[in-house]
PDB file of C-alpha atoms in Angstrom:
ATOM      1  CA  SER W 299       0.000   0.000   0.000  1.00  0.00           C
ATOM      2  CA  GLY W 300       2.974   2.327   0.444  1.00  0.00           C
ATOM      3  CA  LEU W 301       1.791   3.524   3.857  1.00  0.00           C
ATOM      4  CA  ALA W 302       4.280   3.440   6.720  1.00  0.00           C
ATOM      5  CA  PRO W 303       2.799   4.166  10.143  1.00  0.00           C
ATOM      6  CA  ALA W 304       4.647   6.324  12.666  1.00  0.00           C
ATOM      7  CA  ILE W 305       2.650   4.848  15.559  1.00  0.00           C
ATOM      8  CA  VAL W 306      -0.137   2.280  15.916  1.00  0.00           C
ATOM      9  CA  ALA W 307      -3.077   1.593  18.201  1.00  0.00           C
ATOM     10  CA  GLY W 308      -5.868  -0.957  18.088  1.00  0.00           C
ATOM     11  CA  HIS W 309      -9.303  -1.157  19.671  1.00  0.00           C
ATOM     12  CA  SER W 310     -10.081  -4.576  21.209  1.00  0.00           C
ATOM     13  CA  LEU W 311      -9.373  -7.210  18.526  1.00  0.00           C
ATOM     14  CA  GLY W 312      -7.743  -4.417  16.518  1.00  0.00           C
ATOM     15  CA  GLU W 313      -4.898  -4.439  19.019  1.00  0.00           C
ATOM     16  CA  VAL W 314      -3.833  -7.844  17.657  1.00  0.00           C
ATOM     17  CA  ALA W 315      -3.619  -6.316  14.176  1.00  0.00           C
ATOM     18  CA  ALA W 316      -1.717  -3.364  15.634  1.00  0.00           C
ATOM     19  CA  LEU W 317       0.839  -5.775  17.136  1.00  0.00           C
ATOM     20  CA  ALA W 318       1.478  -7.159  13.659  1.00  0.00           C
ATOM     21  CA  VAL W 319       1.720  -3.707  12.058  1.00  0.00           C
ATOM     22  CA  ALA W 320       4.154  -2.660  14.809  1.00  0.00           C
ATOM     23  CA  GLY W 321       6.255  -5.710  13.930  1.00  0.00           C
ATOM     24  CA  LEU W 322       5.877  -7.519  17.267  1.00  0.00           C
ATOM     25  CA  LEU W 323       4.136 -10.487  15.601  1.00  0.00           C
ATOM     26  CA  THR W 324       4.110 -11.826  12.057  1.00  0.00           C
ATOM     27  CA  PRO W 325       0.799 -11.362  10.227  1.00  0.00           C
ATOM     28  CA  GLU W 326       0.348 -15.139  10.217  1.00  0.00           C
ATOM     29  CA  ASP W 327       0.872 -15.388  13.978  1.00  0.00           C
ATOM     30  CA  ALA W 328      -1.473 -12.448  14.547  1.00  0.00           C
ATOM     31  CA  ILE W 329      -4.221 -14.282  12.631  1.00  0.00           C
ATOM     32  CA  GLU W 330      -3.630 -17.447  14.656  1.00  0.00           C
ATOM     33  CA  LEU W 331      -3.604 -15.436  17.895  1.00  0.00           C
ATOM     34  CA  ALA W 332      -6.850 -13.693  16.925  1.00  0.00           C
ATOM     35  CA  ALA W 333      -8.504 -17.055  16.238  1.00  0.00           C
ATOM     36  CA  GLU W 334      -7.328 -18.504  19.561  1.00  0.00           C
ATOM     37  CA  ARG W 335      -8.445 -15.360  21.395  1.00  0.00           C
ATOM     38  CA  GLY W 336     -11.910 -15.711  19.858  1.00  0.00           C
ATOM     39  CA  ARG W 337     -12.149 -19.407  20.679  1.00  0.00           C
ATOM     40  CA  LEU W 338     -11.202 -18.828  24.307  1.00  0.00           C
ATOM     41  CA  MET W 339     -13.628 -15.917  24.637  1.00  0.00           C
ATOM     42  CA  ALA W 340     -16.438 -18.095  23.254  1.00  0.00           C
ATOM     43  CA  GLU W 341     -15.629 -20.786  25.826  1.00  0.00           C
ATOM     44  CA  ALA W 342     -15.655 -18.214  28.635  1.00  0.00           C
ATOM     45  CA  THR W 343     -18.987 -16.862  27.400  1.00  0.00           C
ATOM     46  CA  ALA W 344     -20.495 -20.347  27.398  1.00  0.00           C
ATOM     47  CA  ARG W 345     -19.689 -20.510  31.131  1.00  0.00           C
ATOM     48  CA  ALA W 346     -20.717 -16.902  31.875  1.00  0.00           C
ATOM     49  CA  PRO W 347     -23.152 -15.599  29.231  1.00  0.00           C
ATOM     50  CA  GLY W 348     -23.875 -11.923  28.921  1.00  0.00           C
ATOM     51  CA  GLY W 349     -23.511  -8.953  26.659  1.00  0.00           C
ATOM     52  CA  MET W 350     -22.747  -5.252  26.409  1.00  0.00           C
ATOM     53  CA  ILE W 351     -24.606  -1.943  26.331  1.00  0.00           C
ATOM     54  CA  ALA W 352     -23.536   1.549  25.249  1.00  0.00           C
ATOM     55  CA  VAL W 353     -24.466   4.570  27.327  1.00  0.00           C
ATOM     56  CA  THR W 354     -23.940   8.137  26.131  1.00  0.00           C
ATOM     57  CA  GLY W 355     -24.184  11.654  27.478  1.00  0.00           C
ATOM     58  CA  ALA W 356     -25.319  12.452  30.995  1.00  0.00           C
ATOM     59  CA  ALA W 357     -26.825   8.968  31.271  1.00  0.00           C
ATOM     60  CA  ALA W 358     -23.295   7.565  31.622  1.00  0.00           C
ATOM     61  CA  ARG W 359     -23.080   8.923  35.190  1.00  0.00           C
ATOM     62  CA  ASP W 360     -26.459   7.404  36.029  1.00  0.00           C
ATOM     63  CA  ALA W 361     -25.325   4.099  34.526  1.00  0.00           C
ATOM     64  CA  ALA W 362     -22.271   4.060  36.770  1.00  0.00           C
ATOM     65  CA  ILE W 363     -24.599   4.469  39.758  1.00  0.00           C
ATOM     66  CA  ALA W 364     -26.821   1.708  38.401  1.00  0.00           C
ATOM     67  CA  CYS W 365     -23.753  -0.560  38.101  1.00  0.00           C
ATOM     68  CA  GLY W 366     -23.252  -0.301  41.838  1.00  0.00           C
ATOM     69  CA  GLY W 367     -26.774  -1.488  42.577  1.00  0.00           C
ATOM     70  CA  ALA W 368     -27.195  -3.969  39.750  1.00  0.00           C
ATOM     71  CA  ALA W 369     -27.969  -7.586  40.483  1.00  0.00           C
ATOM     72  CA  GLY W 370     -25.280  -9.789  38.984  1.00  0.00           C
ATOM     73  CA  THR W 371     -21.950  -8.797  37.551  1.00  0.00           C
ATOM     74  CA  ILE W 372     -21.367  -5.702  35.474  1.00  0.00           C
ATOM     75  CA  ALA W 373     -18.251  -3.726  34.629  1.00  0.00           C
ATOM     76  CA  VAL W 374     -17.141  -0.769  32.564  1.00  0.00           C
ATOM     77  CA  ALA W 375     -15.787  -2.328  29.366  1.00  0.00           C
ATOM     78  CA  ALA W 376     -14.774   0.797  27.455  1.00  0.00           C
ATOM     79  CA  GLN W 377     -14.743   4.535  27.325  1.00  0.00           C
ATOM     80  CA  ASN W 378     -14.844   5.152  23.602  1.00  0.00           C
ATOM     81  CA  ALA W 379     -15.428   8.898  23.729  1.00  0.00           C
ATOM     82  CA  PRO W 380     -15.662  11.487  26.513  1.00  0.00           C
ATOM     83  CA  GLU W 381     -19.395  10.847  26.865  1.00  0.00           C
ATOM     84  CA  GLU W 382     -19.659   7.297  25.527  1.00  0.00           C
ATOM     85  CA  TRP W 383     -19.237   4.326  27.839  1.00  0.00           C
ATOM     86  CA  VAL W 384     -19.743   0.634  27.254  1.00  0.00           C
ATOM     87  CA  LEU W 385     -20.824  -1.653  30.091  1.00  0.00           C
ATOM     88  CA  SER W 386     -20.359  -5.411  30.023  1.00  0.00           C
ATOM     89  CA  GLY W 387     -21.922  -8.080  32.176  1.00  0.00           C
ATOM     90  CA  ASP W 388     -24.437 -10.810  32.713  1.00  0.00           C
ATOM     91  CA  ASP W 389     -27.987 -10.406  31.468  1.00  0.00           C
ATOM     92  CA  ALA W 390     -29.524  -9.735  34.905  1.00  0.00           C
ATOM     93  CA  ALA W 391     -27.111  -6.866  35.531  1.00  0.00           C
ATOM     94  CA  LEU W 392     -27.612  -5.437  32.064  1.00  0.00           C
ATOM     95  CA  ARG W 393     -31.417  -5.557  32.438  1.00  0.00           C
ATOM     96  CA  ALA W 394     -31.114  -3.528  35.659  1.00  0.00           C
ATOM     97  CA  VAL W 395     -29.138  -0.825  33.873  1.00  0.00           C
ATOM     98  CA  VAL W 396     -31.387  -0.863  30.786  1.00  0.00           C
ATOM     99  CA  ALA W 397     -34.367  -0.265  33.077  1.00  0.00           C
ATOM    100  CA  SER W 398     -32.721   2.760  34.684  1.00  0.00           C
ATOM    101  CA  VAL W 399     -30.997   4.727  31.895  1.00  0.00           C
ATOM    102  CA  PRO W 400     -31.308   5.222  28.141  1.00  0.00           C
ATOM    103  CA  CYS W 401     -28.809   2.925  26.441  1.00  0.00           C
ATOM    104  CA  THR W 402     -28.235   0.730  23.423  1.00  0.00           C
ATOM    105  CA  ARG W 403     -27.747  -3.031  23.559  1.00  0.00           C
ATOM    106  CA  LEU W 404     -24.730  -3.913  21.427  1.00  0.00           C
ATOM    107  CA  ARG W 405     -24.765  -6.784  18.969  1.00  0.00           C
ATOM    108  CA  VAL W 406     -22.026  -8.846  20.565  1.00  0.00           C
ATOM    109  CA  ALA W 407     -21.892 -12.482  21.613  1.00  0.00           C
ATOM    110  CA  GLY W 408     -20.595 -12.044  25.146  1.00  0.00           C
ATOM    111  CA  PRO W 409     -19.494  -9.856  28.057  1.00  0.00           C
ATOM    112  CA  TRP W 410     -16.201  -8.713  26.518  1.00  0.00           C
ATOM    113  CA  HIS W 411     -13.594  -6.782  28.523  1.00  0.00           C
ATOM    114  CA  SER W 412     -15.051  -7.872  31.839  1.00  0.00           C
ATOM    115  CA  PRO W 413     -14.128 -10.238  34.685  1.00  0.00           C
ATOM    116  CA  ALA W 414     -16.145 -12.950  32.899  1.00  0.00           C
ATOM    117  CA  MET W 415     -13.241 -13.265  30.454  1.00  0.00           C
ATOM    118  CA  ALA W 416     -10.744 -14.247  33.184  1.00  0.00           C
ATOM    119  CA  PRO W 417     -10.634 -17.934  32.101  1.00  0.00           C
ATOM    120  CA  ALA W 418      -9.853 -16.847  28.520  1.00  0.00           C
ATOM    121  CA  ALA W 419      -7.110 -14.498  29.729  1.00  0.00           C
ATOM    122  CA  ALA W 420      -5.529 -17.231  31.856  1.00  0.00           C
ATOM    123  CA  ALA W 421      -5.602 -19.759  29.009  1.00  0.00           C
ATOM    124  CA  LEU W 422      -4.051 -17.252  26.610  1.00  0.00           C
ATOM    125  CA  ARG W 423      -1.253 -16.492  29.081  1.00  0.00           C
ATOM    126  CA  ASP W 424      -0.627 -20.243  29.372  1.00  0.00           C
ATOM    127  CA  ALA W 425      -0.234 -20.448  25.574  1.00  0.00           C
ATOM    128  CA  VAL W 426       2.387 -17.707  25.223  1.00  0.00           C
ATOM    129  CA  GLY W 427       4.981 -20.144  23.872  1.00  0.00           C
ATOM    130  CA  ARG W 428       2.981 -20.768  20.696  1.00  0.00           C
ATOM    131  CA  TRP W 429       3.973 -17.519  18.998  1.00  0.00           C
ATOM    132  CA  SER W 430       7.310 -15.862  18.229  1.00  0.00           C
ATOM    133  CA  ARG W 431       7.932 -12.224  19.133  1.00  0.00           C
ATOM    134  CA  TYR W 432      10.047  -9.591  17.445  1.00  0.00           C
ATOM    135  CA  PRO W 433      11.270  -6.088  18.332  1.00  0.00           C
ATOM    136  CA  ALA W 434       8.757  -3.337  17.586  1.00  0.00           C
ATOM    137  CA  ARG W 435       9.384  -1.282  14.442  1.00  0.00           C
ATOM    138  CA  VAL W 436       7.041   1.503  15.555  1.00  0.00           C
ATOM    139  CA  PRO W 437       5.529   2.477  18.931  1.00  0.00           C
ATOM    140  CA  LEU W 438       2.258   0.903  20.029  1.00  0.00           C
ATOM    141  CA  VAL W 439      -0.328   2.743  22.140  1.00  0.00           C
ATOM    142  CA  LEU W 440      -2.240   0.391  24.428  1.00  0.00           C
ATOM    143  CA  SER W 441      -6.020   0.601  24.324  1.00  0.00           C
ATOM    144  CA  THR W 442      -6.289  -0.347  28.004  1.00  0.00           C
ATOM    145  CA  THR W 443      -4.097   2.462  29.350  1.00  0.00           C
ATOM    146  CA  GLY W 444      -3.730   4.953  26.531  1.00  0.00           C
ATOM    147  CA  GLU W 445       0.033   4.855  27.106  1.00  0.00           C
ATOM    148  CA  LEU W 446       2.887   3.655  24.961  1.00  0.00           C
ATOM    149  CA  ALA W 447       3.324  -0.083  25.387  1.00  0.00           C
ATOM    150  CA  PRO W 448       6.140  -1.044  27.717  1.00  0.00           C
ATOM    151  CA  GLU W 449       8.476  -3.791  26.629  1.00  0.00           C
ATOM    152  CA  LEU W 450       6.173  -6.572  27.731  1.00  0.00           C
ATOM    153  CA  ASP W 451       5.256  -9.779  25.982  1.00  0.00           C
ATOM    154  CA  PRO W 452       2.617  -8.926  23.335  1.00  0.00           C
ATOM    155  CA  ILE W 453       0.658 -12.091  24.093  1.00  0.00           C
ATOM    156  CA  VAL W 454       0.437 -11.096  27.754  1.00  0.00           C
ATOM    157  CA  LEU W 455      -0.814  -7.651  26.659  1.00  0.00           C
ATOM    158  CA  VAL W 456      -3.587  -9.276  24.604  1.00  0.00           C
ATOM    159  CA  ALA W 457      -4.488 -11.583  27.498  1.00  0.00           C
ATOM    160  CA  GLU W 458      -4.667  -8.707  29.979  1.00  0.00           C
ATOM    161  CA  SER W 459      -6.891  -6.671  27.679  1.00  0.00           C
ATOM    162  CA  LEU W 460      -9.579  -9.375  27.802  1.00  0.00           C
ATOM    163  CA  THR W 461     -10.559  -8.448  31.363  1.00  0.00           C
ATOM    164  CA  ARG W 462      -9.635  -4.764  31.412  1.00  0.00           C
ATOM    165  CA  PRO W 463     -11.662  -1.791  30.169  1.00  0.00           C
ATOM    166  CA  LEU W 464     -10.577  -0.063  26.998  1.00  0.00           C
ATOM    167  CA  ARG W 465      -9.608   3.592  27.439  1.00  0.00           C
ATOM    168  CA  TRP W 466      -9.852   4.614  23.811  1.00  0.00           C
ATOM    169  CA  THR W 467     -10.175   8.302  24.685  1.00  0.00           C
ATOM    170  CA  LEU W 468      -6.774   8.123  26.417  1.00  0.00           C
ATOM    171  CA  ALA W 469      -5.252   6.325  23.433  1.00  0.00           C
ATOM    172  CA  LEU W 470      -6.496   9.079  21.118  1.00  0.00           C
ATOM    173  CA  SER W 471      -5.122  11.723  23.496  1.00  0.00           C
ATOM    174  CA  THR W 472      -1.706  10.054  23.319  1.00  0.00           C
ATOM    175  CA  LEU W 473      -1.843  10.087  19.529  1.00  0.00           C
ATOM    176  CA  ALA W 474      -2.759  13.778  19.580  1.00  0.00           C
ATOM    177  CA  ALA W 475       0.058  14.555  22.016  1.00  0.00           C
ATOM    178  CA  ARG W 476       2.474  12.910  19.581  1.00  0.00           C
ATOM    179  CA  GLN W 477       1.106  15.235  16.870  1.00  0.00           C
ATOM    180  CA  VAL W 478      -0.580  12.503  14.861  1.00  0.00           C
ATOM    181  CA  ASP W 479      -2.726  14.337  12.324  1.00  0.00           C
ATOM    182  CA  THR W 480      -3.828  11.447  10.101  1.00  0.00           C
ATOM    183  CA  ILE W 481      -5.423   8.260  11.365  1.00  0.00           C
ATOM    184  CA  VAL W 482      -6.036   5.315   9.056  1.00  0.00           C
ATOM    185  CA  THR W 483      -8.593   2.816  10.352  1.00  0.00           C
ATOM    186  CA  CYS W 484      -8.922  -0.730   9.075  1.00  0.00           C
ATOM    187  CA  GLY W 485     -11.653  -3.262   9.570  1.00  0.00           C
ATOM    188  CA  PRO W 486     -15.345  -3.758   8.911  1.00  0.00           C
ATOM    189  CA  GLY W 487     -17.878  -1.033   9.557  1.00  0.00           C
ATOM    190  CA  LYS W 488     -17.423   2.607  10.486  1.00  0.00           C
ATOM    191  CA  VAL W 489     -17.695   2.518  14.276  1.00  0.00           C
ATOM    192  CA  LEU W 490     -13.989   3.073  14.929  1.00  0.00           C
ATOM    193  CA  ALA W 491     -13.701   5.826  12.329  1.00  0.00           C
ATOM    194  CA  SER W 492     -16.510   7.708  14.067  1.00  0.00           C
ATOM    195  CA  LEU W 493     -14.525   7.642  17.340  1.00  0.00           C
ATOM    196  CA  CYS W 494     -11.275   9.039  15.891  1.00  0.00           C
TER     197      CYS W 494
END
């Protein structure tokens, strides 16, 4: 394509692609890692079914309050924009929030980026020896912290992100602070492009 990135970041599964673009994994290993990640997440969801909802505007504060009183397990899964939050959890907890604030149920198959994914994260950490790693060619901004990735194992980073909330607003702030003025998004749909 002729494009050479100065810095990369990825949102959720996109972070696996970002690892490959940064040079930490081969494209082939990134595809295999993405498939294994998905398989393990599906297994975790079979044991702890649930989903995700998006809350925007002033309702986000009310949703956080509702999280505290919800029956079941619910967690903040992402802050995609200053006033856009995603909550993840079991169906009972999500129903409690849906009943209390305006929100949108997301079309996802499970409670991603929540404690329910702990078995998937543990299994992925146990499989770290399956993939080779290489030195980064360009910096990577982590979606879970918004900071430049430390020199940690990329597989461990992917495993940790399964149970941690995404802080996409912080990642975008880091890109802006590094004077990034052009962002190229890849993948299906236009959701990510609307957040950049």
